[in-house]
Amino acid sequence: RRQRQMCIRDSPTSMQNATRLQNWSLPFAEQAQEPTSALPNVVVIAPQRPLPLGKGWSLVSTANITNRDATAKLLSGISHYIGDVTPLRISSIDAITPVNAKPYISVAFDAQMPDSDKNAIIEAFKRAIQIRAAVKDFEFVANRTDIQIFGAFPQHSQIEITVAAGFAYAGKVGLEKAVTKTLVFKPADAAMVLPSDTQAQMSLGKRVYPIESVNLRALRLRIKLIDPLDAPGMLNAFRQYSGNDSARKGILPYDMIKGRTTCEKTIELSSELNQSAITELRWDELVPGLQQGLLLVDIEGELRAEMKPKNDYQTVPFPAAQAFVQLTDIGMSWKSSAQDGFVYAFSSQTGKPLANADVRIFDRDGQVLSQSRTASDGTARFEQSSKACQLQIQLKNDSFTTLY
């Protein structure tokens, strides 16, 4: 049985055909509200009771249905496909261990939750679940499609959660049957993050390079100083290298990089499990006496004891990262045309132009295509080439290389 409402039209007429049919279904559940006023030429149809479970529901109407004042009618029948009526389903139940935050259980559903009903949904959810764990005090948070359960869940502990049949919200038919899942909270993946993979730092600035890591016991650090003429080839190889070792994918083999090792050091870490730590590399301590230069920073992480495999046949990838850091006082601005290029070099510290600086254009293989020198005003022109890949400015021991 269906309730029908035909909205009033201003003048007598006949509707030859139903010009538009639309399911009363909107992207967000909280927007699905009953219309508050009549709309011209619109038929609003709603079941007196929720439709039962079933596939292939359609709205079928015969001809001669009139509006309220019998001033308009349908001259032919209509049929409109509605779709399937399905019960609320749980799409996933997961144990989540975020970094720098409380662990929680995520119970995700296939229907969105209206914002206005979230408190009532949480209360109904509390009555519908059972959690078998050493933890007794929980905090519940309802999001758009999932409910999060926060608690002091111990790492590596087993927790069983059951959501009872019948739990429902947003007009959905309730869960057909209870859902039970056993979860194990595992530590967050060990990771290490560098500020960038190719970065220029002011040589007269703070001279500090921060590294963020989680669930590592130590960092094994190596630093290699690269000659300016080798820099373009190394930087280009670094951008293109994909690697085959899953633990060091995208990392250049350290021994194949031209340069001189200036530092090898192991840095011990003391952060708590699942808490990130910031380690600052201070250039004045690691490469004393070096004011400017291109540095390769190569870092491997040592796993905490809790992160190591329990059996010999298990493997856990260790984090590794690499970055090229240019310590330089050189700044530049350039433009190019089909015939030539123009560059302005200046000191980042003083803003003054840099005279007598070498300007080089390199191809992808690190070969010099053209070379010129800046005038007293810090400007220079150079030959243009379709093979140009990188632009470098060098003044004595200071250099800066960038993509061109």
GROMACS .gro file of C-alpha atoms in nm:
model
  404
    1ARG     CA    1   0.000   0.000   0.000
    2ARG     CA    2   0.126   0.345  -0.085
    3GLN     CA    3   0.015   0.693   0.012
    4ARG     CA    4  -0.023   0.931  -0.284
    5GLN     CA    5  -0.034   1.310  -0.292
    6MET     CA    6  -0.087   1.515  -0.608
    7CYS     CA    7   0.001   1.881  -0.581
    8ILE     CA    8  -0.256   2.141  -0.703
    9ARG     CA    9  -0.214   2.308  -1.042
   10ASP     CA   10  -0.344   2.657  -1.113
   11SER     CA   11  -0.550   2.571  -1.423
   12PRO     CA   12  -0.719   2.258  -1.554
   13THR     CA   13  -0.490   2.055  -1.778
   14SER     CA   14  -0.387   1.699  -1.847
   15MET     CA   15  -0.042   1.553  -1.791
   16GLN     CA   16   0.030   1.350  -2.102
   17ASN     CA   17   0.325   1.175  -1.941
   18ALA     CA   18   0.514   1.179  -1.615
   19THR     CA   19   0.808   1.396  -1.718
   20ARG     CA   20   1.034   1.322  -1.424
   21LEU     CA   21   1.053   1.055  -1.156
   22GLN     CA   22   1.304   1.066  -0.877
   23ASN     CA   23   1.374   0.846  -0.578
   24TRP     CA   24   1.352   1.033  -0.247
   25SER     CA   25   1.714   0.957  -0.172
   26LEU     CA   26   1.975   1.224  -0.108
   27PRO     CA   27   2.354   1.203  -0.066
   28PHE     CA   28   2.342   1.272   0.308
   29ALA     CA   29   2.089   1.113   0.538
   30GLU     CA   30   2.039   1.431   0.743
   31GLN     CA   31   1.907   1.608   0.431
   32ALA     CA   32   1.634   1.349   0.366
   33GLN     CA   33   1.342   1.544   0.508
   34GLU     CA   34   0.975   1.541   0.412
   35PRO     CA   35   0.875   1.841   0.192
   36THR     CA   36   0.699   2.112   0.393
   37SER     CA   37   0.503   2.271   0.105
   38ALA     CA   38   0.338   2.154  -0.217
   39LEU     CA   39   0.548   2.170  -0.532
   40PRO     CA   40   0.389   2.230  -0.874
   41ASN     CA   41   0.352   1.917  -1.090
   42VAL     CA   42   0.513   1.691  -0.829
   43VAL     CA   43   0.375   1.367  -0.693
   44VAL     CA   44   0.522   1.270  -0.355
   45ILE     CA   45   0.484   0.898  -0.285
   46ALA     CA   46   0.587   0.726   0.037
   47PRO     CA   47   0.507   0.382   0.180
   48GLN     CA   48   0.282   0.376   0.485
   49ARG     CA   49   0.529   0.133   0.641
   50PRO     CA   50   0.899   0.073   0.555
   51LEU     CA   51   0.934  -0.155   0.256
   52PRO     CA   52   1.040  -0.506   0.353
   53LEU     CA   53   1.365  -0.662   0.236
   54GLY     CA   54   1.360  -0.746  -0.132
   55LYS     CA   55   1.525  -0.695  -0.467
   56GLY     CA   56   1.397  -0.507  -0.768
   57TRP     CA   57   1.133  -0.284  -0.605
   58SER     CA   58   0.946  -0.063  -0.855
   59LEU     CA   59   0.674   0.199  -0.832
   60VAL     CA   60   0.392   0.111  -1.072
   61SER     CA   61   0.089   0.338  -1.123
   62THR     CA   62  -0.217   0.307  -1.345
   63ALA     CA   63  -0.364   0.585  -1.560
   64ASN     CA   64  -0.626   0.840  -1.449
   65ILE     CA   65  -0.472   0.928  -1.111
   66THR     CA   66  -0.581   1.284  -1.039
   67ASN     CA   67  -0.458   1.561  -0.823
   68ARG     CA   68  -0.648   1.671  -0.511
   69ASP     CA   69  -0.896   1.895  -0.698
   70ALA     CA   70  -0.929   1.663  -0.997
   71THR     CA   71  -0.802   1.938  -1.229
   72ALA     CA   72  -0.521   1.725  -1.371
   73LYS     CA   73  -0.468   1.357  -1.426
   74LEU     CA   74  -0.228   1.102  -1.568
   75LEU     CA   75  -0.344   0.978  -1.905
   76SER     CA   76  -0.115   0.674  -1.899
   77GLY     CA   77   0.040   0.447  -1.640
   78ILE     CA   78   0.399   0.482  -1.521
   79SER     CA   79   0.663   0.245  -1.391
   80HIS     CA   80   0.974   0.358  -1.204
   81TYR     CA   81   1.249   0.132  -1.076
   82ILE     CA   82   1.338   0.198  -0.709
   83GLY     CA   83   1.600  -0.068  -0.643
   84ASP     CA   84   1.679  -0.314  -0.364
   85VAL     CA   85   1.584  -0.283   0.001
   86THR     CA   86   1.873  -0.423   0.201
   87PRO     CA   87   1.945  -0.446   0.574
   88LEU     CA   88   2.210  -0.240   0.749
   89ARG     CA   89   2.546  -0.407   0.696
   90ILE     CA   90   2.878  -0.387   0.877
   91SER     CA   91   3.147  -0.326   0.615
   92SER     CA   92   3.446  -0.365   0.849
   93ILE     CA   93   3.558  -0.397   1.212
   94ASP     CA   94   3.921  -0.299   1.267
   95ALA     CA   95   4.167  -0.239   1.548
   96ILE     CA   96   4.339   0.093   1.476
   97THR     CA   97   4.663   0.205   1.640
   98PRO     CA   98   4.731   0.564   1.534
   99VAL     CA   99   5.051   0.754   1.606
  100ASN     CA  100   5.036   1.001   1.896
  101ALA     CA  101   4.674   0.913   1.974
  102LYS     CA  102   4.461   0.659   2.161
  103PRO     CA  103   4.400   0.319   1.998
  104TYR     CA  104   4.041   0.247   1.899
  105ILE     CA  105   3.807  -0.003   1.737
  106SER     CA  106   3.636   0.116   1.419
  107VAL     CA  107   3.299  -0.040   1.330
  108ALA     CA  108   3.206   0.078   0.980
  109PHE     CA  109   2.859   0.052   0.826
  110ASP     CA  110   2.717   0.085   0.474
  111ALA     CA  111   2.481   0.374   0.558
  112GLN     CA  112   2.550   0.731   0.666
  113MET     CA  113   2.441   0.854   1.007
  114PRO     CA  114   2.228   1.168   1.038
  115ASP     CA  115   2.407   1.431   1.249
  116SER     CA  116   2.089   1.498   1.443
  117ASP     CA  117   2.058   1.135   1.556
  118LYS     CA  118   2.419   1.052   1.644
  119ASN     CA  119   2.372   1.064   2.022
  120ALA     CA  120   2.073   0.830   1.999
  121ILE     CA  121   2.266   0.602   1.762
  122ILE     CA  122   2.556   0.579   2.009
  123GLU     CA  123   2.318   0.486   2.293
  124ALA     CA  124   2.154   0.218   2.078
  125PHE     CA  125   2.497   0.092   1.973
  126LYS     CA  126   2.610   0.061   2.336
  127ARG     CA  127   2.309  -0.164   2.405
  128ALA     CA  128   2.380  -0.373   2.094
  129ILE     CA  129   2.748  -0.458   2.152
  130GLN     CA  130   2.952  -0.681   2.373
  131ILE     CA  131   3.328  -0.635   2.415
  132ARG     CA  132   3.536  -0.906   2.578
  133ALA     CA  133   3.855  -0.734   2.690
  134ALA     CA  134   4.049  -0.640   3.000
  135VAL     CA  135   3.944  -0.279   2.935
  136LYS     CA  136   3.614  -0.172   3.087
  137ASP     CA  137   3.586   0.202   3.027
  138PHE     CA  138   3.512   0.307   2.669
  139GLU     CA  139   3.446   0.629   2.483
  140PHE     CA  140   3.224   0.625   2.173
  141VAL     CA  141   3.241   0.864   1.877
  142ALA     CA  142   3.001   0.847   1.580
  143ASN     CA  143   3.126   0.970   1.243
  144ARG     CA  144   2.956   0.969   0.905
  145THR     CA  145   2.967   0.594   0.847
  146ASP     CA  146   3.152   0.445   1.143
  147ILE     CA  147   3.150   0.434   1.522
  148GLN     CA  148   3.485   0.449   1.699
  149ILE     CA  149   3.537   0.285   2.039
  150PHE     CA  150   3.830   0.431   2.235
  151GLY     CA  151   3.994   0.260   2.531
  152ALA     CA  152   4.327   0.171   2.688
  153PHE     CA  153   4.367  -0.136   2.468
  154PRO     CA  154   4.699  -0.316   2.537
  155GLN     CA  155   4.924  -0.387   2.241
  156HIS     CA  156   4.918  -0.747   2.108
  157SER     CA  157   4.608  -0.825   2.317
  158GLN     CA  158   4.308  -1.012   2.172
  159ILE     CA  159   3.969  -0.845   2.195
  160GLU     CA  160   3.636  -0.991   2.086
  161ILE     CA  161   3.353  -0.761   1.983
  162THR     CA  162   2.995  -0.862   1.893
  163VAL     CA  163   2.729  -0.638   1.739
  164ALA     CA  164   2.384  -0.786   1.798
  165ALA     CA  165   2.126  -0.852   1.526
  166GLY     CA  166   1.864  -0.581   1.484
  167PHE     CA  167   2.088  -0.278   1.536
  168ALA     CA  168   1.977  -0.010   1.291
  169TYR     CA  169   1.960   0.364   1.220
  170ALA     CA  170   1.857   0.609   0.945
  171GLY     CA  171   1.546   0.408   0.857
  172LYS     CA  172   1.747   0.103   0.751
  173VAL     CA  173   1.630  -0.250   0.827
  174GLY     CA  174   1.836  -0.380   1.121
  175LEU     CA  175   2.134  -0.617   1.100
  176GLU     CA  176   2.007  -0.958   0.990
  177LYS     CA  177   2.241  -1.144   1.223
  178ALA     CA  178   2.496  -1.075   1.491
  179VAL     CA  179   2.851  -0.999   1.377
  180THR     CA  180   3.148  -1.112   1.590
  181LYS     CA  181   3.514  -1.042   1.526
  182THR     CA  182   3.835  -1.106   1.719
  183LEU     CA  183   4.084  -0.821   1.698
  184VAL     CA  184   4.450  -0.782   1.789
  185PHE     CA  185   4.598  -0.439   1.850
  186LYS     CA  186   4.938  -0.417   1.683
  187PRO     CA  187   5.187  -0.130   1.706
  188ALA     CA  188   5.179   0.134   1.437
  189ASP     CA  189   5.414   0.066   1.146
  190ALA     CA  190   5.768   0.185   1.200
  191ALA     CA  191   5.828   0.490   0.984
  192MET     CA  192   6.062   0.779   0.920
  193VAL     CA  193   5.981   1.108   0.747
  194LEU     CA  194   6.224   1.366   0.608
  195PRO     CA  195   6.119   1.726   0.530
  196SER     CA  196   6.194   1.673   0.160
  197ASP     CA  197   6.396   1.462  -0.080
  198THR     CA  198   6.571   1.756  -0.250
  199GLN     CA  199   6.591   2.074  -0.044
  200ALA     CA  200   6.796   2.391  -0.034
  201GLN     CA  201   6.871   2.548   0.305
  202MET     CA  202   7.021   2.886   0.373
  203SER     CA  203   7.380   2.826   0.473
  204LEU     CA  204   7.362   3.116   0.719
  205GLY     CA  205   7.025   3.013   0.860
  206LYS     CA  206   6.942   2.777   1.149
  207ARG     CA  207   7.140   2.492   0.989
  208VAL     CA  208   6.908   2.231   1.138
  209TYR     CA  209   6.738   1.944   0.953
  210PRO     CA  210   6.450   1.774   1.144
  211ILE     CA  211   6.357   1.405   1.104
  212GLU     CA  212   6.036   1.256   1.242
  213SER     CA  213   6.026   0.885   1.328
  214VAL     CA  214   5.801   0.636   1.508
  215ASN     CA  215   5.865   0.295   1.665
  216LEU     CA  216   6.239   0.299   1.596
  217ARG     CA  217   6.516   0.229   1.846
  218ALA     CA  218   6.790   0.414   1.659
  219LEU     CA  219   6.882   0.592   1.335
  220ARG     CA  220   7.192   0.495   1.137
  221LEU     CA  221   7.309   0.810   0.965
  222ARG     CA  222   7.556   0.860   0.680
  223ILE     CA  223   7.636   1.193   0.512
  224LYS     CA  224   7.825   1.231   0.186
  225LEU     CA  225   7.955   1.559   0.040
  226ILE     CA  226   7.896   1.589  -0.338
  227ASP     CA  227   8.119   1.787  -0.577
  228PRO     CA  228   7.925   2.071  -0.754
  229LEU     CA  229   8.007   1.934  -1.101
  230ASP     CA  230   7.869   1.592  -1.001
  231ALA     CA  231   7.555   1.739  -0.845
  232PRO     CA  232   7.333   1.760  -1.160
  233GLY     CA  233   7.393   1.397  -1.254
  234MET     CA  234   7.339   1.274  -0.899
  235LEU     CA  235   7.022   1.479  -0.851
  236ASN     CA  236   6.876   1.357  -1.179
  237ALA     CA  237   6.961   0.994  -1.102
  238PHE     CA  238   6.802   1.033  -0.758
  239ARG     CA  239   6.476   1.164  -0.906
  240GLN     CA  240   6.451   0.875  -1.153
  241TYR     CA  241   6.576   0.579  -0.950
  242SER     CA  242   6.300   0.336  -0.841
  243GLY     CA  243   6.508   0.060  -0.681
  244ASN     CA  244   6.432  -0.311  -0.643
  245ASP     CA  245   6.477  -0.360  -0.269
  246SER     CA  246   6.135  -0.316  -0.106
  247ALA     CA  247   6.293  -0.188   0.214
  248ARG     CA  248   6.485   0.084   0.029
  249LYS     CA  249   6.264   0.145  -0.274
  250GLY     CA  250   6.350   0.472  -0.441
  251ILE     CA  251   6.684   0.494  -0.258
  252LEU     CA  252   7.011   0.514  -0.449
  253PRO     CA  253   7.275   0.258  -0.345
  254TYR     CA  254   7.501   0.459  -0.120
  255ASP     CA  255   7.828   0.326  -0.264
  256MET     CA  256   7.742   0.425  -0.623
  257ILE     CA  257   7.699   0.793  -0.533
  258LYS     CA  258   8.008   1.002  -0.607
  259GLY     CA  259   8.130   1.196  -0.309
  260ARG     CA  260   8.320   1.187   0.018
  261THR     CA  261   8.166   1.047   0.336
  262THR     CA  262   8.192   1.312   0.606
  263CYS     CA  263   7.981   1.155   0.881
  264GLU     CA  264   7.874   0.808   1.001
  265LYS     CA  265   7.678   0.797   1.323
  266THR     CA  266   7.414   0.600   1.515
  267ILE     CA  267   7.157   0.815   1.694
  268GLU     CA  268   6.977   0.645   1.983
  269LEU     CA  269   6.606   0.724   2.029
  270SER     CA  270   6.402   0.717   2.349
  271SER     CA  271   6.041   0.781   2.244
  272GLU     CA  272   5.752   0.567   2.372
  273LEU     CA  273   5.580   0.301   2.163
  274ASN     CA  274   5.350   0.456   1.899
  275GLN     CA  275   5.475   0.805   1.984
  276SER     CA  276   5.667   0.999   1.723
  277ALA     CA  277   6.003   1.163   1.789
  278ILE     CA  278   6.171   1.462   1.625
  279THR     CA  279   6.547   1.428   1.576
  280GLU     CA  280   6.734   1.739   1.467
  281LEU     CA  281   7.043   1.702   1.252
  282ARG     CA  282   7.268   1.996   1.328
  283TRP     CA  283   7.511   2.056   1.044
  284ASP     CA  284   7.765   2.240   1.261
  285GLU     CA  285   7.799   1.925   1.476
  286LEU     CA  286   7.779   1.661   1.201
  287VAL     CA  287   7.991   1.834   0.934
  288PRO     CA  288   8.197   2.090   1.131
  289GLY     CA  289   8.371   2.355   0.923
  290LEU     CA  290   8.143   2.306   0.621
  291GLN     CA  291   7.966   2.633   0.541
  292GLN     CA  292   7.819   2.547   0.199
  293GLY     CA  293   7.783   2.228  -0.001
  294LEU     CA  294   7.554   1.959  -0.141
  295LEU     CA  295   7.499   1.679   0.111
  296LEU     CA  296   7.351   1.336   0.060
  297VAL     CA  297   7.170   1.234   0.381
  298ASP     CA  298   7.124   0.857   0.403
  299ILE     CA  299   6.930   0.714   0.702
  300GLU     CA  300   6.822   0.365   0.805
  301GLY     CA  301   6.606   0.292   1.106
  302GLU     CA  302   6.658   0.017   1.365
  303LEU     CA  303   6.332  -0.137   1.483
  304ARG     CA  304   6.222  -0.136   1.845
  305ALA     CA  305   6.215  -0.478   2.011
  306GLU     CA  306   5.833  -0.482   1.996
  307MET     CA  307   5.845  -0.438   1.618
  308LYS     CA  308   6.084  -0.722   1.538
  309PRO     CA  309   5.942  -1.048   1.395
  310LYS     CA  310   5.860  -1.321   1.647
  311ASN     CA  311   5.970  -1.600   1.412
  312ASP     CA  312   6.261  -1.646   1.173
  313TYR     CA  313   6.028  -1.687   0.874
  314GLN     CA  314   5.861  -1.350   0.933
  315THR     CA  315   6.005  -1.033   0.783
  316VAL     CA  316   5.940  -0.673   0.880
  317PRO     CA  317   6.068  -0.402   0.644
  318PHE     CA  318   6.293  -0.146   0.808
  319PRO     CA  319   6.246   0.222   0.721
  320ALA     CA  320   6.506   0.391   0.505
  321ALA     CA  321   6.517   0.739   0.359
  322GLN     CA  322   6.745   0.959   0.155
  323ALA     CA  323   6.762   1.329   0.077
  324PHE     CA  324   6.990   1.574  -0.101
  325VAL     CA  325   7.032   1.893   0.102
  326GLN     CA  326   7.199   2.199  -0.051
  327LEU     CA  327   7.350   2.438   0.204
  328THR     CA  328   7.385   2.759   0.007
  329ASP     CA  329   7.365   3.137   0.018
  330ILE     CA  330   7.284   3.158  -0.353
  331GLY     CA  331   6.939   3.262  -0.470
  332MET     CA  332   6.836   3.289  -0.832
  333SER     CA  333   6.557   3.400  -1.061
  334TRP     CA  334   6.547   3.317  -1.430
  335LYS     CA  335   6.340   3.323  -1.745
  336SER     CA  336   6.390   3.175  -2.089
  337SER     CA  337   6.284   3.214  -2.451
  338ALA     CA  338   6.328   2.998  -2.759
  339GLN     CA  339   6.663   3.164  -2.830
  340ASP     CA  340   6.833   3.215  -2.493
  341GLY     CA  341   6.797   3.228  -2.117
  342PHE     CA  342   6.843   3.502  -1.860
  343VAL     CA  343   6.930   3.454  -1.491
  344TYR     CA  344   6.978   3.684  -1.192
  345ALA     CA  345   7.191   3.558  -0.901
  346PHE     CA  346   7.185   3.715  -0.555
  347SER     CA  347   7.285   3.651  -0.195
  348SER     CA  348   7.000   3.511   0.015
  349GLN     CA  349   7.158   3.668   0.323
  350THR     CA  350   7.211   4.025   0.196
  351GLY     CA  351   6.994   4.041  -0.117
  352LYS     CA  352   7.285   4.186  -0.313
  353PRO     CA  353   7.370   4.063  -0.667
  354LEU     CA  354   7.643   3.804  -0.706
  355ALA     CA  355   7.909   3.902  -0.961
  356ASN     CA  356   8.150   3.662  -1.137
  357ALA     CA  357   7.943   3.352  -1.055
  358ASP     CA  358   7.960   3.062  -1.301
  359VAL     CA  359   7.628   2.975  -1.471
  360ARG     CA  360   7.599   2.625  -1.619
  361ILE     CA  361   7.322   2.442  -1.803
  362PHE     CA  362   7.327   2.059  -1.783
  363ASP     CA  363   7.145   1.785  -1.971
  364ARG     CA  364   6.988   1.476  -1.812
  365ASP     CA  365   7.321   1.295  -1.806
  366GLY     CA  366   7.495   1.574  -1.617
  367GLN     CA  367   7.688   1.701  -1.921
  368VAL     CA  368   7.747   2.078  -1.954
  369LEU     CA  369   7.552   2.226  -2.247
  370SER     CA  370   7.647   2.592  -2.199
  371GLN     CA  371   7.841   2.807  -1.956
  372SER     CA  372   7.854   3.179  -1.881
  373ARG     CA  373   7.935   3.418  -1.595
  374THR     CA  374   7.732   3.681  -1.413
  375ALA     CA  375   7.810   4.050  -1.460
  376SER     CA  376   7.849   4.302  -1.177
  377ASP     CA  377   7.469   4.331  -1.154
  378GLY     CA  378   7.435   3.953  -1.098
  379THR     CA  379   7.279   3.885  -1.440
  380ALA     CA  380   7.390   3.652  -1.717
  381ARG     CA  381   7.263   3.518  -2.046
  382PHE     CA  382   7.315   3.167  -2.172
  383GLU     CA  383   7.241   2.961  -2.481
  384GLN     CA  384   6.908   2.783  -2.489
  385SER     CA  385   6.887   2.410  -2.564
  386SER     CA  386   6.602   2.162  -2.595
  387LYS     CA  387   6.815   1.918  -2.391
  388ALA     CA  388   6.848   2.156  -2.096
  389CYS     CA  389   6.751   1.987  -1.770
  390GLN     CA  390   6.923   2.165  -1.480
  391LEU     CA  391   7.058   2.508  -1.402
  392GLN     CA  392   7.354   2.563  -1.168
  393ILE     CA  393   7.518   2.872  -1.027
  394GLN     CA  394   7.855   2.842  -0.852
  395LEU     CA  395   8.055   3.107  -0.670
  396LYS     CA  396   8.381   2.977  -0.522
  397ASN     CA  397   8.283   2.693  -0.280
  398ASP     CA  398   7.910   2.775  -0.289
  399SER     CA  399   7.672   2.635  -0.552
  400PHE     CA  400   7.301   2.590  -0.611
  401THR     CA  401   7.152   2.345  -0.863
  402THR     CA  402   6.786   2.329  -0.961
  403LEU     CA  403   6.559   2.185  -1.228
  404TYR     CA  404   6.539   2.408  -1.535
   0.00000   0.00000   0.00000
